[in-house]
Short mmCIF file of C-alpha atoms in Angstrom, two decimals:
data_model
loop_
_atom_site.label_atom_id
_atom_site.label_comp_id
_atom_site.label_asym_id
_atom_site.label_seq_id
_atom_site.Cartn_x
_atom_site.Cartn_y
_atom_site.Cartn_z
CA MET H 58 39.46 0.71 -39.69
CA ALA H 59 39.93 -0.27 -35.93
CA VAL H 60 43.41 -0.88 -35.00
CA SER H 61 43.85 -2.24 -31.27
CA SER H 62 47.72 -2.01 -31.28
CA ILE H 63 50.68 -0.49 -33.44
CA SER H 64 53.07 -2.87 -34.64
CA VAL H 65 56.87 -2.29 -35.86
CA ALA H 66 55.56 -2.35 -39.41
CA LEU H 67 52.58 -0.14 -38.80
CA PHE H 68 54.66 2.28 -36.64
CA LYS H 69 56.96 2.81 -39.52
CA LYS H 70 54.25 3.38 -41.92
CA MET H 71 52.57 5.90 -39.40
CA VAL H 72 55.87 7.85 -38.98
CA MET H 73 56.65 8.01 -42.33
CA ASN H 74 53.14 8.78 -43.94
CA GLY H 75 53.15 11.86 -41.20
CA ALA H 76 56.31 13.02 -42.37
CA ILE H 77 55.13 12.74 -45.97
CA ASN H 78 51.98 14.68 -45.55
CA LEU H 79 54.24 17.35 -43.74
CA LYS H 80 56.48 17.46 -46.41
CA ASN H 81 53.66 17.67 -49.07
CA ASN H 82 52.12 20.75 -47.05
CA HIS H 83 55.46 22.23 -45.72
CA LYS H 84 54.81 25.68 -48.00
CA LYS H 85 51.45 26.16 -46.47
CA ILE H 86 53.27 25.72 -43.01
CA ASP H 87 56.20 28.16 -44.06
CA GLU H 88 53.33 31.00 -45.25
CA LEU H 89 52.13 31.32 -41.43
CA ASN H 90 55.31 33.13 -40.42
CA VAL H 91 54.36 36.15 -38.24
CA PHE H 92 56.75 38.61 -40.08
CA PRO H 93 55.45 38.84 -43.64
CA VAL H 94 58.85 38.32 -44.65
CA PRO H 95 59.25 36.03 -47.63
CA ASP H 96 61.91 33.69 -45.50
CA GLY H 97 59.13 31.42 -43.23
CA ASP H 98 60.56 28.20 -42.85
CA THR H 99 59.20 26.84 -40.18
CA GLY H 100 57.45 23.87 -42.29
CA THR H 101 60.92 23.45 -44.33
CA ASN H 102 62.61 23.19 -41.14
CA MET H 103 60.30 20.53 -39.59
CA SER H 104 60.12 18.77 -42.83
CA MET H 105 63.44 18.10 -43.05
CA THR H 106 64.19 16.98 -39.65
CA VAL H 107 61.17 14.23 -39.71
CA MET H 108 62.36 13.28 -42.93
CA SER H 109 66.10 12.77 -42.07
CA GLY H 110 64.56 10.63 -38.74
CA VAL H 111 62.50 8.63 -41.17
CA ARG H 112 65.46 7.66 -43.58
CA GLU H 113 67.23 6.31 -40.73
CA MET H 114 64.05 4.42 -39.49
CA ASP H 115 63.19 3.37 -42.72
CA SER H 116 66.98 2.00 -43.12
CA CYS H 117 66.67 0.23 -39.63
CA GLU H 118 65.79 -3.78 -40.11
CA SER H 119 65.40 -4.15 -36.43
CA SER H 120 62.19 -6.08 -35.78
CA SER H 121 62.24 -4.36 -32.00
CA ILE H 122 59.93 -1.33 -31.71
CA ILE H 123 61.99 0.12 -28.93
CA GLU H 124 65.19 0.05 -31.45
CA VAL H 125 63.01 1.52 -34.24
CA GLY H 126 61.78 4.42 -31.87
CA LYS H 127 65.79 5.05 -30.99
CA VAL H 128 66.70 5.35 -34.59
CA LEU H 129 63.68 7.52 -35.45
CA SER H 130 64.93 9.91 -32.60
CA ARG H 131 68.49 9.74 -33.33
CA GLY H 132 67.79 10.75 -37.08
CA ALA H 133 65.28 13.47 -36.21
CA LEU H 134 68.15 14.79 -33.99
CA MET H 135 71.15 15.03 -36.42
CA GLY H 136 68.69 16.31 -38.77
CA ALA H 137 67.12 19.14 -37.04
CA ARG H 138 66.87 22.04 -38.27
CA GLY H 139 65.65 25.55 -36.37
CA ASN H 140 63.82 25.86 -33.22
CA SER H 141 60.77 24.14 -34.55
CA GLY H 142 62.83 21.24 -35.89
CA VAL H 143 64.83 20.73 -32.71
CA ILE H 144 61.66 20.74 -30.60
CA LEU H 145 60.02 18.13 -33.15
CA SER H 146 63.20 15.97 -32.72
CA GLN H 147 63.02 16.25 -29.11
CA PHE H 148 59.12 14.98 -29.43
CA PHE H 149 60.40 12.03 -31.10
CA ARG H 150 62.96 11.54 -28.19
CA GLY H 151 60.07 11.52 -25.99
CA VAL H 152 58.12 9.08 -27.83
CA TYR H 153 61.23 6.72 -27.79
CA VAL H 154 61.60 7.38 -23.78
CA GLY H 155 57.96 6.32 -23.68
CA MET H 156 58.79 2.97 -25.45
CA GLN H 157 61.46 1.91 -22.94
CA LYS H 158 59.75 0.39 -20.26
CA LEU H 159 58.08 -1.91 -22.99
CA ASP H 160 58.00 -5.57 -22.07
CA HIS H 161 55.91 -6.15 -25.22
CA ASN H 162 56.95 -5.69 -28.88
CA GLU H 163 53.74 -3.56 -29.90
CA LEU H 164 51.98 -0.30 -28.79
CA THR H 165 48.63 -0.69 -27.12
CA VAL H 166 46.04 2.27 -26.63
CA GLU H 167 47.52 2.99 -23.49
CA ASP H 168 51.11 2.72 -24.25
CA PHE H 169 50.60 4.83 -27.44
CA MET H 170 48.97 7.43 -25.00
CA ASN H 171 52.36 6.94 -22.90
CA CYS H 172 54.50 7.71 -25.60
CA LEU H 173 52.54 11.20 -26.98
CA ASP H 174 52.75 12.21 -23.11
CA SER H 175 56.24 11.55 -22.82
CA GLY H 176 57.07 13.32 -26.23
CA CYS H 177 55.21 16.44 -24.92
CA LYS H 178 57.48 16.53 -21.65
CA VAL H 179 60.88 15.64 -23.34
CA ALA H 180 60.15 18.64 -25.73
CA TYR H 181 59.44 21.11 -22.92
CA LYS H 182 62.55 20.23 -21.47
CA ALA H 183 64.42 21.05 -24.01
CA VAL H 184 63.64 24.77 -24.17
CA MET H 185 65.23 26.55 -21.44
CA GLU H 186 62.02 29.21 -21.59
CA PRO H 187 58.94 27.83 -23.16
CA VAL H 188 56.49 29.65 -24.59
CA GLU H 189 52.66 29.10 -24.75
CA GLY H 190 50.98 29.72 -27.61
CA THR H 191 53.47 27.29 -29.98
CA ILE H 192 54.27 23.66 -30.80
CA LEU H 193 55.03 23.37 -27.05
CA THR H 194 51.11 24.14 -25.91
CA VAL H 195 49.59 22.18 -29.20
CA VAL H 196 51.44 18.88 -27.89
CA ARG H 197 50.75 19.51 -24.25
CA GLU H 198 47.13 20.31 -24.21
CA ALA H 199 46.41 17.52 -26.81
CA ALA H 200 48.21 14.86 -24.57
CA GLU H 201 46.91 16.27 -21.40
CA ASN H 202 43.13 16.29 -22.44
CA THR H 203 43.52 13.21 -24.42
CA LYS H 204 44.65 11.62 -21.34
CA GLN H 205 41.83 12.44 -19.33
CA HIS H 206 39.64 10.00 -21.96
CA LEU H 207 41.84 7.32 -22.13
CA ASN H 208 39.28 4.75 -20.75
CA GLU H 209 37.01 5.84 -23.71
CA PHE H 210 39.04 4.63 -26.13
CA LYS H 211 39.22 1.07 -27.31
CA THR H 212 41.50 1.22 -30.51
CA ILE H 213 44.50 3.36 -31.30
CA ASP H 214 42.57 5.25 -34.17
CA GLN H 215 39.98 6.37 -31.81
CA LEU H 216 42.74 7.56 -29.38
CA LEU H 217 44.77 9.60 -32.25
CA LYS H 218 41.41 11.15 -33.78
CA TYR H 219 40.59 12.52 -30.45
CA TYR H 220 44.30 13.60 -29.87
CA HIS H 221 44.08 15.21 -33.33
CA SER H 222 40.92 16.98 -32.43
CA GLU H 223 42.26 18.32 -29.14
CA ALA H 224 45.24 19.55 -31.00
CA GLN H 225 43.53 21.45 -33.29
CA LYS H 226 41.44 23.09 -30.58
CA SER H 227 45.01 24.07 -28.88
CA LEU H 228 46.17 25.39 -32.23
CA ASN H 229 43.33 27.41 -33.08
CA ASN H 230 43.92 28.94 -29.56
CA THR H 231 47.49 29.87 -30.22
CA PRO H 232 46.64 33.47 -31.34
CA ASN H 233 44.68 34.16 -28.05
CA LEU H 234 48.23 33.20 -25.87
CA LEU H 235 50.46 34.80 -28.28
CA PRO H 236 49.17 38.58 -29.04
CA VAL H 237 51.54 38.57 -32.01
CA LEU H 238 49.83 35.72 -33.68
CA LYS H 239 46.41 37.45 -33.16
CA GLU H 240 47.84 40.65 -34.57
CA ALA H 241 49.43 39.02 -37.66
CA GLY H 242 46.11 36.67 -38.06
CA VAL H 243 47.67 33.39 -37.96
CA VAL H 244 48.20 30.52 -35.92
CA ASP H 245 51.57 29.12 -34.66
CA SER H 246 53.57 27.56 -37.75
CA GLY H 247 54.99 24.98 -35.59
CA GLY H 248 51.87 23.57 -34.36
CA ALA H 249 50.20 23.59 -37.61
CA GLY H 250 53.12 21.11 -38.75
CA PHE H 251 52.56 19.21 -36.16
CA LEU H 252 49.30 18.57 -37.09
CA GLU H 253 50.07 17.84 -40.53
CA ILE H 254 52.18 15.03 -39.11
CA VAL H 255 49.44 13.80 -36.95
CA GLU H 256 46.84 13.68 -39.86
CA GLY H 257 49.07 11.67 -42.29
CA MET H 258 49.56 9.14 -39.30
CA ILE H 259 45.86 8.91 -39.11
CA MET H 260 45.82 8.23 -42.79
CA ALA H 261 47.80 5.45 -42.20
CA LEU H 262 45.85 3.98 -39.96
CA ASN H 263 42.78 3.89 -42.50
CA GLY H 264 45.28 2.46 -45.17
CA LYS H 265 45.91 5.49 -46.90
CA MET H 266 49.78 5.71 -48.05
CA LEU H 267 50.73 8.88 -49.27
CA GLU H 268 53.42 9.57 -51.92
CA ALA H 269 55.64 12.66 -51.86
CA SER H 270 54.23 15.46 -54.21
CA GLU H 271 57.31 17.50 -54.73
CA ALA H 272 61.00 17.15 -54.59
CA THR H 273 62.49 17.52 -50.78
CA PRO H 274 63.26 21.23 -49.93
CA LYS H 275 66.92 22.41 -50.79
CA GLN H 276 69.04 21.85 -47.77
CA ALA H 277 71.53 24.24 -46.23
CA SER H 278 75.08 23.28 -47.26
CA ALA H 279 78.20 23.39 -45.26
CA ALA H 280 80.56 24.97 -47.13
CA GLY H 281 83.70 26.07 -45.52
CA ASN H 282 86.55 28.24 -47.11
CA LEU H 283 89.11 25.33 -46.02
CA ASP H 284 90.52 23.60 -49.44
CA VAL H 285 89.07 20.33 -48.49
CA GLU H 286 90.39 17.48 -50.70
CA ILE H 287 89.03 13.86 -50.53
CA LYS H 288 92.01 11.79 -49.29
CA PHE H 289 89.81 9.11 -47.60
CA GLY H 290 86.93 8.22 -50.28
CA TYR H 291 84.24 6.12 -48.87
CA CYS H 292 81.56 7.86 -46.40
CA THR H 293 80.70 5.05 -44.01
CA GLU H 294 78.03 5.14 -41.52
CA PHE H 295 76.48 2.85 -39.37
CA ILE H 296 74.47 2.08 -35.97
CA LEU H 297 75.87 -0.59 -33.67
CA ASP H 298 72.95 -2.40 -31.22
CA LEU H 299 75.72 -2.94 -28.61
CA LYS H 300 76.50 -6.04 -26.88
CA ASP H 301 77.43 -4.83 -23.78
CA PRO H 302 76.47 -0.71 -23.51
CA GLN H 303 77.11 -0.51 -19.67
CA ASN H 304 81.05 -1.30 -20.23
CA PHE H 305 81.24 0.14 -23.91
CA ASP H 306 84.27 2.45 -24.13
CA GLU H 307 83.82 5.26 -26.78
CA GLY H 308 87.42 6.28 -26.71
CA THR H 309 88.56 3.03 -27.67
CA LEU H 310 86.80 2.84 -30.50
CA LYS H 311 87.47 6.05 -31.86
CA SER H 312 91.18 6.03 -30.90
CA VAL H 313 91.06 2.46 -33.64
CA LEU H 314 88.54 4.41 -36.21
CA SER H 315 90.98 7.39 -36.28
CA MET H 316 93.49 5.41 -37.68
CA LEU H 317 91.65 4.37 -40.39
CA GLY H 318 90.14 7.82 -41.66
CA ASP H 319 88.90 11.40 -40.63
CA SER H 320 85.74 13.12 -40.30
CA LEU H 321 85.05 10.80 -37.27
CA VAL H 322 82.03 11.06 -34.98
CA VAL H 323 81.32 8.50 -32.38
CA VAL H 324 78.19 9.01 -30.39
CA LYS H 325 76.60 6.65 -27.62
CA ASP H 326 73.12 6.74 -26.84
CA ASP H 327 72.10 3.74 -24.31
CA ASN H 328 72.54 0.98 -26.26
CA ILE H 329 72.84 2.07 -29.55
CA CYS H 330 76.17 3.75 -30.85
CA LYS H 331 76.06 5.64 -33.92
CA VAL H 332 79.76 6.07 -36.09
CA HIS H 333 80.58 8.56 -38.95
CA VAL H 334 84.13 8.12 -40.69
CA HIS H 335 85.75 8.52 -43.91
CA THR H 336 88.38 6.06 -44.91
CA ASN H 337 89.53 4.41 -47.73
CA ARG H 338 89.24 0.85 -45.93
CA PRO H 339 85.38 0.31 -45.03
CA GLY H 340 85.71 -3.34 -44.33
CA ARG H 341 88.33 -2.90 -41.96
CA ALA H 342 86.52 -0.09 -40.02
CA LEU H 343 83.06 -2.81 -39.76
CA GLU H 344 85.43 -5.24 -38.71
CA ALA H 345 86.86 -2.63 -35.86
CA ALA H 346 83.33 -1.86 -34.85
CA GLN H 347 81.37 -5.29 -35.21
CA LYS H 348 82.82 -6.64 -31.82
CA TYR H 349 80.92 -4.02 -29.93
CA GLY H 350 77.92 -5.29 -31.18
CA GLU H 351 75.50 -5.94 -34.21
CA PHE H 352 74.72 -3.59 -37.45
CA VAL H 353 71.39 -1.95 -36.96
CA THR H 354 72.10 0.20 -40.07
CA LEU H 355 74.74 0.63 -42.73
CA LYS H 356 75.81 2.75 -45.23
CA ILE H 357 78.96 3.37 -47.63
CA GLU H 358 79.27 5.82 -50.36
CA ASN H 359 81.86 6.47 -52.52
CA MET H 360 82.56 10.14 -52.29
CA ARG H 361 85.07 10.29 -55.15
CA LEU H 362 82.76 9.21 -57.60
CA GLN H 363 80.17 11.67 -56.27
CA HIS H 364 82.42 14.78 -55.69
CA SER H 365 84.90 13.76 -59.05
CA SER H 366 85.52 17.93 -59.53
CA LEU H 367 87.43 17.77 -56.44
CA LYS H 368 91.62 17.58 -56.05
CA GLU H 369 93.05 14.61 -54.88
CA GLY H 370 95.64 14.27 -52.31
CA ALA H 371 94.09 16.19 -49.14
CA SER H 372 96.28 15.61 -45.95
CA ASP H 373 94.66 13.97 -42.97
CA GLU H 374 93.11 16.79 -40.90
CA GLU H 375 93.36 13.87 -37.93
CA SER H 376 97.04 13.74 -37.99
CA GLN H 377 97.73 17.45 -37.74
CA PRO H 378 98.14 19.54 -34.72
CA LYS H 379 94.83 21.08 -33.89
CA LYS H 380 94.43 25.05 -33.97
CA HIS H 381 93.89 26.67 -30.58
CA PHE H 382 90.76 28.34 -31.96
CA ALA H 383 88.40 28.21 -34.66
CA LEU H 384 85.33 30.19 -35.79
CA VAL H 385 82.23 28.68 -37.40
CA ALA H 386 79.50 31.10 -38.65
CA VAL H 387 75.94 30.64 -40.66
CA CYS H 388 75.55 33.20 -43.25
CA PHE H 389 73.89 33.93 -46.41
CA GLY H 390 74.77 35.76 -49.42
CA GLU H 391 78.10 35.74 -51.23
CA GLY H 392 79.55 39.08 -49.78
CA ILE H 393 78.51 38.23 -46.52
CA SER H 394 80.12 35.39 -46.28
CA GLN H 395 83.16 36.40 -47.87
CA THR H 396 83.20 39.31 -45.18
CA PHE H 397 82.99 36.89 -42.26
CA LYS H 398 85.77 34.87 -43.98
CA ASP H 399 87.96 37.88 -44.34
CA LEU H 400 87.08 38.79 -40.40
CA GLY H 401 88.86 35.32 -39.36
CA VAL H 402 85.89 32.56 -39.66
CA ASP H 403 87.45 29.77 -40.61
CA TYR H 404 84.17 27.50 -41.72
CA ILE H 405 80.90 29.07 -43.55
CA ILE H 406 77.73 27.13 -43.07
CA GLU H 407 75.66 28.37 -46.21
CA GLY H 408 72.14 29.24 -44.99
CA GLY H 409 70.52 31.19 -41.85
CA GLN H 410 67.58 33.25 -42.62
CA THR H 411 66.17 31.27 -45.91
CA MET H 412 67.38 27.66 -44.72
CA ASN H 413 68.47 26.59 -41.43
CA PRO H 414 71.07 24.49 -41.21
CA SER H 415 70.62 20.74 -39.17
CA THR H 416 72.58 19.98 -36.09
CA GLU H 417 75.01 17.33 -38.22
CA ALA H 418 75.98 20.14 -40.43
CA PHE H 419 77.27 21.80 -37.41
CA VAL H 420 78.78 18.96 -36.23
CA GLU H 421 80.57 18.37 -39.64
CA ALA H 422 81.62 21.63 -39.43
CA CYS H 423 83.19 21.60 -36.00
CA LYS H 424 85.10 18.57 -37.20
CA ALA H 425 86.42 19.99 -39.93
CA VAL H 426 88.06 23.11 -38.80
CA HIS H 427 90.32 20.52 -36.23
CA ALA H 428 90.53 22.99 -33.29
CA GLU H 429 90.71 22.82 -29.61
CA ASN H 430 88.36 25.75 -29.12
CA ILE H 431 85.31 26.30 -31.34
CA ILE H 432 83.15 29.27 -31.45
CA ILE H 433 79.70 29.04 -33.41
CA ILE H 434 78.06 32.29 -34.66
CA PRO H 435 74.51 31.51 -35.84
CA ASN H 436 73.67 34.95 -37.01
CA ASN H 437 70.20 33.84 -36.66
CA GLY H 438 67.74 32.92 -33.74
CA ASN H 439 66.33 30.11 -35.36
CA VAL H 440 69.49 28.70 -35.89
CA VAL H 441 71.04 28.59 -31.71
CA MET H 442 68.89 25.50 -30.82
CA ALA H 443 70.52 23.17 -33.21
CA ALA H 444 73.92 24.75 -32.50
CA ALA H 445 73.95 23.87 -29.21
CA GLN H 446 72.54 20.24 -29.87
CA ALA H 447 75.64 19.85 -32.00
CA ALA H 448 78.07 21.62 -29.20
CA LYS H 449 76.90 18.53 -26.81
CA LEU H 450 78.11 16.05 -29.33
CA MET H 451 81.35 17.45 -29.75
CA ASP H 452 83.68 15.42 -26.94
CA LYS H 453 87.44 16.31 -28.56
CA SER H 454 86.95 20.23 -28.70
CA ARG H 455 85.21 22.82 -26.47
CA VAL H 456 82.72 24.00 -28.58
CA GLU H 457 80.31 27.36 -27.10
CA VAL H 458 77.52 28.88 -28.83
CA LEU H 459 77.82 32.67 -29.26
CA LYS H 460 74.05 33.83 -29.10
CA ALA H 461 74.38 36.15 -32.02
CA LYS H 462 70.90 36.40 -33.71
CA THR H 463 71.66 38.48 -36.59
CA ILE H 464 74.40 39.07 -39.14
CA ALA H 465 74.97 42.78 -37.51
CA GLN H 466 75.24 41.15 -34.47
CA GLY H 467 78.09 38.46 -35.32
CA TYR H 468 79.59 41.00 -37.75
CA ALA H 469 79.78 43.45 -34.53
CA SER H 470 81.51 40.33 -32.31
CA LEU H 471 84.36 39.26 -34.86
CA MET H 472 85.52 42.99 -34.07
CA THR H 473 86.68 41.53 -30.53
CA PHE H 474 87.84 38.70 -31.28
CA ASP H 475 91.20 37.49 -30.70
CA ALA H 476 92.70 34.20 -30.88
CA GLU H 477 95.36 34.77 -28.44
CA GLN H 478 92.92 35.35 -25.56
CA THR H 479 90.83 32.58 -23.51
CA MET H 480 87.65 31.19 -24.31
CA GLU H 481 85.95 32.98 -21.32
CA ALA H 482 87.60 36.42 -22.36
CA ASN H 483 86.29 35.78 -26.36
CA LEU H 484 82.78 34.92 -25.03
CA GLU H 485 82.87 37.72 -22.86
CA ALA H 486 83.94 40.72 -25.18
CA MET H 487 81.99 39.24 -28.20
CA THR H 488 78.56 38.90 -26.21
CA GLU H 489 79.19 42.46 -25.13
CA ALA H 490 79.39 43.44 -28.74
CA VAL H 491 76.55 41.44 -29.61
CA GLU H 492 74.57 43.11 -26.70
CA HIS H 493 75.36 46.95 -27.85
CA VAL H 494 74.90 46.50 -31.58
CA LYS H 495 71.49 47.73 -33.16
CA THR H 496 70.09 45.48 -36.14
CA GLY H 497 68.11 47.03 -39.03
CA GLU H 498 66.72 45.29 -42.28
CA VAL H 499 64.67 46.33 -45.26
CA THR H 500 62.94 43.88 -46.97
CA TYR H 501 59.09 43.56 -48.73
CA SER H 502 56.24 42.03 -47.73
CA ILE H 503 54.41 39.01 -49.01
CA ARG H 504 50.72 39.44 -47.56
CA ASP H 505 48.51 41.90 -45.67
CA THR H 506 48.75 42.16 -41.98
CA GLU H 507 49.00 44.65 -39.18
CA ILE H 508 51.67 44.11 -36.59
CA GLY H 509 52.56 46.36 -33.49
CA GLY H 510 50.26 49.05 -35.02
CA VAL H 511 52.04 49.14 -38.42
CA LYS H 512 49.42 48.17 -41.38
CA ILE H 513 51.11 46.26 -43.98
CA ALA H 514 50.05 45.75 -47.59
CA ALA H 515 51.45 42.79 -49.48
CA GLY H 516 54.58 44.63 -51.93
CA ASP H 517 55.10 47.18 -49.16
CA PHE H 518 58.86 48.05 -48.00
CA MET H 519 59.43 47.41 -44.39
CA GLY H 520 61.85 48.47 -42.26
CA ILE H 521 62.82 46.29 -39.32
CA ALA H 522 64.62 47.49 -36.08
CA ASN H 523 65.80 45.40 -33.64
CA GLY H 524 63.14 42.54 -34.83
CA GLU H 525 60.02 44.79 -34.72
CA ILE H 526 58.62 46.30 -38.02
CA ILE H 527 58.49 49.99 -37.57
CA VAL H 528 57.33 51.34 -41.00
CA SER H 529 55.68 50.06 -44.10
CA THR H 530 55.73 52.08 -47.44
CA LYS H 531 55.37 51.72 -50.95
CA ASN H 532 58.69 53.26 -51.55
CA GLN H 533 61.85 51.52 -50.57
CA LYS H 534 63.74 54.63 -49.80
CA ASP H 535 61.13 55.75 -47.26
CA ALA H 536 61.46 52.51 -45.56
CA LEU H 537 65.01 52.46 -45.25
CA ASN H 538 64.97 56.40 -43.88
CA GLY H 539 62.58 55.18 -41.28
CA THR H 540 64.71 52.33 -40.24
CA LEU H 541 67.97 54.48 -40.13
CA GLU H 542 66.02 57.14 -37.91
CA SER H 543 64.91 54.46 -35.83
CA LEU H 544 68.69 53.10 -35.26
CA ILE H 545 70.97 55.99 -35.41
CA ASP H 546 71.13 58.40 -32.18
CA GLU H 547 73.48 60.66 -30.92
CA GLU H 548 75.94 58.00 -29.42
CA SER H 549 75.78 56.44 -32.81
CA GLN H 550 79.34 55.92 -34.47
CA ILE H 551 79.82 53.12 -37.15
CA VAL H 552 77.08 52.12 -39.65
CA THR H 553 77.59 49.13 -41.66
CA PHE H 554 75.47 48.25 -44.42
CA PHE H 555 74.97 44.84 -46.32
CA CYS H 556 73.57 45.60 -49.68
CA GLY H 557 71.49 43.19 -51.00
CA ASN H 558 71.06 41.71 -54.91
CA ASP H 559 67.98 44.09 -55.07
CA ALA H 560 69.57 47.09 -53.49
CA LYS H 561 69.44 50.12 -55.97
CA GLU H 562 72.29 51.76 -56.89
CA GLU H 563 71.07 55.45 -56.84
CA GLU H 564 69.93 54.67 -53.05
CA ILE H 565 73.52 52.89 -52.07
CA GLU H 566 75.09 56.28 -53.50
CA LEU H 567 73.32 58.25 -50.80
CA LEU H 568 73.29 55.89 -48.14
CA GLU H 569 76.18 58.31 -46.26
CA ASP H 570 74.12 61.28 -46.63
CA MET H 571 71.22 59.67 -45.18
CA CYS H 572 73.05 58.57 -42.09
CA ARG H 573 74.34 61.96 -41.48
CA THR H 574 71.12 63.34 -41.24
CA TYR H 575 70.76 61.76 -37.99
CA ASN H 576 74.25 62.14 -36.84
CA SER H 577 76.59 64.50 -38.42
CA SER H 578 79.97 62.13 -37.15
CA VAL H 579 79.03 58.94 -37.87
CA GLU H 580 81.32 56.65 -39.94
CA VAL H 581 79.69 54.73 -42.67
CA GLU H 582 80.56 51.41 -44.28
CA ILE H 583 79.31 49.85 -47.14
CA ILE H 584 79.52 46.19 -48.28
CA GLU H 585 78.12 44.08 -50.95
CA GLY H 586 76.25 41.51 -49.22
CA LYS H 587 74.95 40.10 -52.12
CA GLN H 588 71.95 38.61 -50.15
CA ASP H 589 68.63 37.78 -51.32
CA ILE H 590 65.11 39.23 -49.76
CA TYR H 591 66.84 41.80 -47.63
CA SER H 592 67.69 44.94 -49.43
CA TYR H 593 69.77 46.30 -46.77
CA ILE H 594 71.21 44.42 -43.56
CA ILE H 595 72.27 47.39 -41.35
CA ALA H 596 74.65 47.22 -38.18
CA VAL H 597 74.94 50.35 -36.01
CA GLU H 598 77.78 50.55 -33.55
#
C-alpha cells in the first residue's frame, strides 16, 4: 500500500501497531539475554516503555501531529524501564524533536526520515558512554544508510522497508561489535526489540492492524514500608497545552494544587505541562489549572474504590515537615527487602532483577518519602538510567543516584550511611563501600552457550563473580564452592549470604565451613533473602 505521507491518525496506528508487535514478541526478546540466566527482561522493559507512551498518545485528542508526538514522548519517558527502555523513550523523544519544525500537519517522506535521524541522535545523547553493538548502533546505522538513499523513496512504505532492512543488517552484525554477543550466540536484544516495533509499523502501513495476544507483563510495584492511607481519594492526571508557555510559572500552579492534595508532580516540557495530584476535589484542581491552558488529556480515578482494603484517615504528607534524609532502594525477595528496611531504607520499590521499575515509580517513591535529601539505591545496573531520569524530574528535593549495581553493593553501602552527615559525605562513603565489595551469585542456566571460555549447558548451576560467569556445573555445591574460591582472599573480613527460595538447607548449614576453607578468620552472616532465581547472592567485604 503506497503511502506518501503520515497523518495524525496514521502516525497513531503505526506506533500502536509497533508497540503491540513488540508486546506480542517480548518473551522472544527476553530470551536474547547474554547471560543464560532466567531473568532477561529487555523485551519486557521495552514493551512496557512504549505501551506507556501509547496509552498517553491514545488518550490525546489533539489533531496536531506535533502534540501527539510530544505526548508519546512524555508517556514513554515516564514509563521507561531499564536501560533499553530509557534509550527507547529517548528515541521517541528524538522523533518528537524532529517534528518541531514542521509547518504542516503530516510527515512527508523527508520529514519522516528527519524524525528517524533525530531519534537516533537524541538516543545517543542520553547515554554517557555509548556502546556500539547495541540498539544505539542499530538505530544509527539504519538512519545513516537510509538517509543516503532518500531521493530514491517516493513513499513512506518504501523508506520504512529499506530502513528495516538496514536495521536488520546492523542487528545481524552486532555480535561482531560486541564479543560477548558472539560468544553467547545471540544478537543484541535491544536492537531486536526495536526491529519488532518497526515491523509492526510496516504492517500498519499495509493495513494489517494487530491485537495483543497476551496480557501485559506484570509491572514492578513501588511498595514502600510507609503506612500509606488514602486521605485524598481521587488520582487526577492531566496534560495542559499551555496558552503562554514562555511566562508559565510551574511554582505558582504547584502552590495552588498543593493546597488541594498530595502526591503532586508538575512537569513542564516546552508548551506542555503534565500534572499528577491526589485530591478530594478534582474539579477544583482542574479549575485551577485550566486558566493556564487547554486540557489535552484528562484522567480521574477513585482510589478508595480501587484500594478499599486500605485504612482511611492518613495524614497529609505535604503538610508535615520534610525529613532531612531518606533512602529509596530497589529490591527483590521478601527477606532482602526486609533487611534493607531494617538498615534504614524508607521506601522499597519491588523489582530489580526480574522486573525493572519505571521512571514514574521512582518519582512516586521520592514524593512519598517527603525528604529534603534522597539517595536512590538501584541495586541493579539496568535500573540506574531510569532512576537518573526520575532524579531530574524532582525539583523540591535533592535526589542522587548511588551507582550500586548489585544487592551486595547496596547492602554494603547502607553500612556507611549516616543521616546526620551531608549528602556529599554520604555519597563519598557509600560509593567507597560499593567499590570495595565483591558480588557473587549462584543461579541456573536456561540454555547451552559458552561465555568467557566457560562452557554452559541448560540446567547447569552457574557461579558468577563480579558479573562474570566463572563456573558451570551440574552440582550446585560445586558452583557455590567455585564462586567462593574466586571471591574470598586473605584480606576478606565478612561474607554475607542472601539465601534464595531454592537454597538447600543442608548447604546453608555448611556455608561457614566452606568460607573458612579459603580464609579461616572470615566472619559469615546468613540472611534468609527469599529471592527467586538466585540460590545465593553473596557479598564479600
